[in-house]
Every structure is written in C-alpha cells, then in structure tokens.
Short mmCIF file of C-alpha atoms in Angstrom, two decimals:
data_model
loop_
_atom_site.label_atom_id
_atom_site.label_comp_id
_atom_site.label_asym_id
_atom_site.label_seq_id
_atom_site.Cartn_x
_atom_site.Cartn_y
_atom_site.Cartn_z
CA MET A 169 36.94 -2.74 16.86
CA GLN A 170 40.43 -1.77 15.22
CA TRP A 171 41.33 1.22 13.26
CA PHE A 172 41.03 -0.41 9.75
CA GLU A 173 37.66 -1.98 10.66
CA VAL A 174 36.55 1.62 11.65
CA ALA A 175 37.69 3.21 8.27
CA VAL A 176 36.06 0.51 6.36
CA HIS A 177 32.72 1.13 8.16
CA ILE A 178 33.09 4.80 7.67
CA PHE A 179 33.67 4.17 3.76
CA ILE A 180 30.85 2.00 3.35
CA THR A 181 28.66 4.41 5.34
CA ALA A 182 29.48 6.99 2.83
CA LEU A 183 28.72 4.63 -0.01
CA LEU A 184 25.38 3.81 1.59
CA CYS A 185 24.72 7.52 2.01
CA LEU A 186 25.52 8.32 -1.52
CA SER A 187 23.49 5.06 -2.58
CA PHE A 188 20.71 6.37 -0.41
CA ALA A 189 20.61 9.69 -2.10
CA TRP A 190 20.98 8.13 -5.78
CA THR A 191 17.93 5.74 -4.66
CA LEU A 192 15.83 8.93 -3.55
CA VAL A 193 16.14 11.41 -6.30
CA PRO A 194 17.16 10.07 -9.58
CA TRP A 195 15.62 6.78 -9.08
CA GLY A 196 12.61 8.56 -7.50
CA PHE A 197 11.99 10.30 -10.85
CA ALA A 198 12.52 7.08 -12.56
CA MET A 199 9.84 5.67 -10.45
CA SER A 200 7.32 8.46 -11.27
CA ALA A 201 8.24 7.62 -15.18
CA PHE A 202 7.75 4.08 -14.55
CA ARG A 203 4.07 4.68 -12.78
CA ARG A 204 2.87 6.72 -15.63
CA GLY A 205 4.36 4.12 -18.38
CA ASN A 206 2.76 1.02 -16.92
CA SER A 207 -0.27 -0.32 -15.47
CA TYR A 208 -1.66 0.33 -11.86
CA LYS A 209 -0.37 -3.00 -10.66
CA LYS A 210 3.00 -2.71 -12.16
CA GLY A 211 3.28 0.86 -10.91
CA LEU A 212 2.16 -0.19 -7.36
CA LEU A 213 4.74 -3.21 -7.48
CA GLY A 214 7.54 -1.03 -8.57
CA PHE A 215 6.73 1.68 -5.98
CA VAL A 216 6.62 -0.94 -3.11
CA PHE A 217 9.96 -2.03 -4.31
CA TRP A 218 11.38 1.50 -4.30
CA TRP A 219 10.25 2.03 -0.69
CA THR A 220 11.35 -1.40 0.27
CA PHE A 221 14.83 -0.46 -1.25
CA ILE A 222 14.80 2.78 0.64
CA ILE A 223 13.97 1.23 4.12
CA GLY A 224 16.62 -1.44 3.03
CA HIS A 225 19.38 1.34 2.94
CA ILE A 226 18.56 2.37 6.37
CA VAL A 227 18.46 -1.30 7.72
CA ALA A 228 21.87 -1.88 5.92
CA LEU A 229 23.28 1.16 7.63
CA TYR A 230 22.03 -0.07 11.20
CA LEU A 231 23.50 -3.52 10.43
CA LEU A 232 26.77 -2.02 9.52
CA TRP A 233 27.41 -0.37 12.81
CA ALA A 234 25.18 -2.43 15.18
CA SER A 235 25.95 -6.20 14.32
CA THR A 236 28.91 -8.51 13.69
CA LEU A 237 27.61 -9.12 10.26
CA ALA A 238 30.30 -9.42 7.72
CA VAL A 239 30.45 -5.85 5.59
CA ILE A 240 30.94 -8.04 2.25
CA TRP A 241 27.46 -9.54 2.74
CA LEU A 242 25.83 -5.80 3.10
CA VAL A 243 27.85 -4.76 -0.07
CA ILE A 244 26.67 -7.68 -2.05
CA VAL A 245 22.89 -7.62 -1.35
CA MET A 246 22.82 -3.81 -1.61
CA LEU A 247 24.66 -4.20 -5.02
CA VAL A 248 22.22 -6.98 -6.39
CA CYS A 249 19.32 -4.66 -5.19
CA HIS A 250 20.66 -1.79 -7.12
CA LEU A 251 21.19 -3.98 -10.16
CA VAL A 252 17.81 -5.75 -9.97
CA TYR A 253 16.02 -2.26 -9.45
CA GLY A 254 17.96 -0.83 -12.31
CA PHE A 255 17.22 -3.40 -14.77
CA THR A 256 13.64 -3.83 -13.87
CA VAL A 257 12.40 -0.47 -13.04
CA VAL A 258 14.89 2.20 -14.57
CA ARG A 259 15.79 0.51 -17.52
CA LYS A 260 13.60 2.67 -19.91
CA VAL A 261 13.95 6.16 -18.44
CA ASN A 262 15.93 7.62 -21.21
CA ALA A 263 13.66 6.19 -23.78
#
C-alpha cells in the first residue's frame, strides 16, 4: 500500500467515524421521534434500518482496511444509505 492510499484510507476512516457518530446520536434521537410518531410496524422497520445502518458503518470500516474493495464503492454505498435514511426516517424531525 503506497502512502497516498494510506492517506485516503485514513481520511475515509475519519469520515466513517464522524458518520457513525452522526448516526448514533442525532439520528438516534430522530429514530426515537420516528417511533413515537408512527405505528408500531413502521417504528420497528425504522429501528431495524437504523441498527442495520450502524452495523453497516462497522462493516464498511472493516472492508476499508481488510479488503481490496475500491474505496469509492464504500463511499457511494454509505452516502446512498445516509440519503435514504435521511429522506425516509429523519425527514420530519424538526416539524
């Protein structure tokens, strides 16, 4: 692994850690509000999605350092997951 690959991996690791913290704290409160404001089934579905998303961050961090998977695919998948979660679950937090 060359120095610029290590630098990119460190940068993506920092982004994943910040993204993980964002998923845990602010979006955890949003999950709580989503569960209170919706039916049991929708709340459970959102809760499962949230936990899957948390585990996805850990898996992405592992894959970043332990595999030869292209970094861009990890970034794209995590970005899409954040957007989907944000537009489906977190959309009504400030309402």
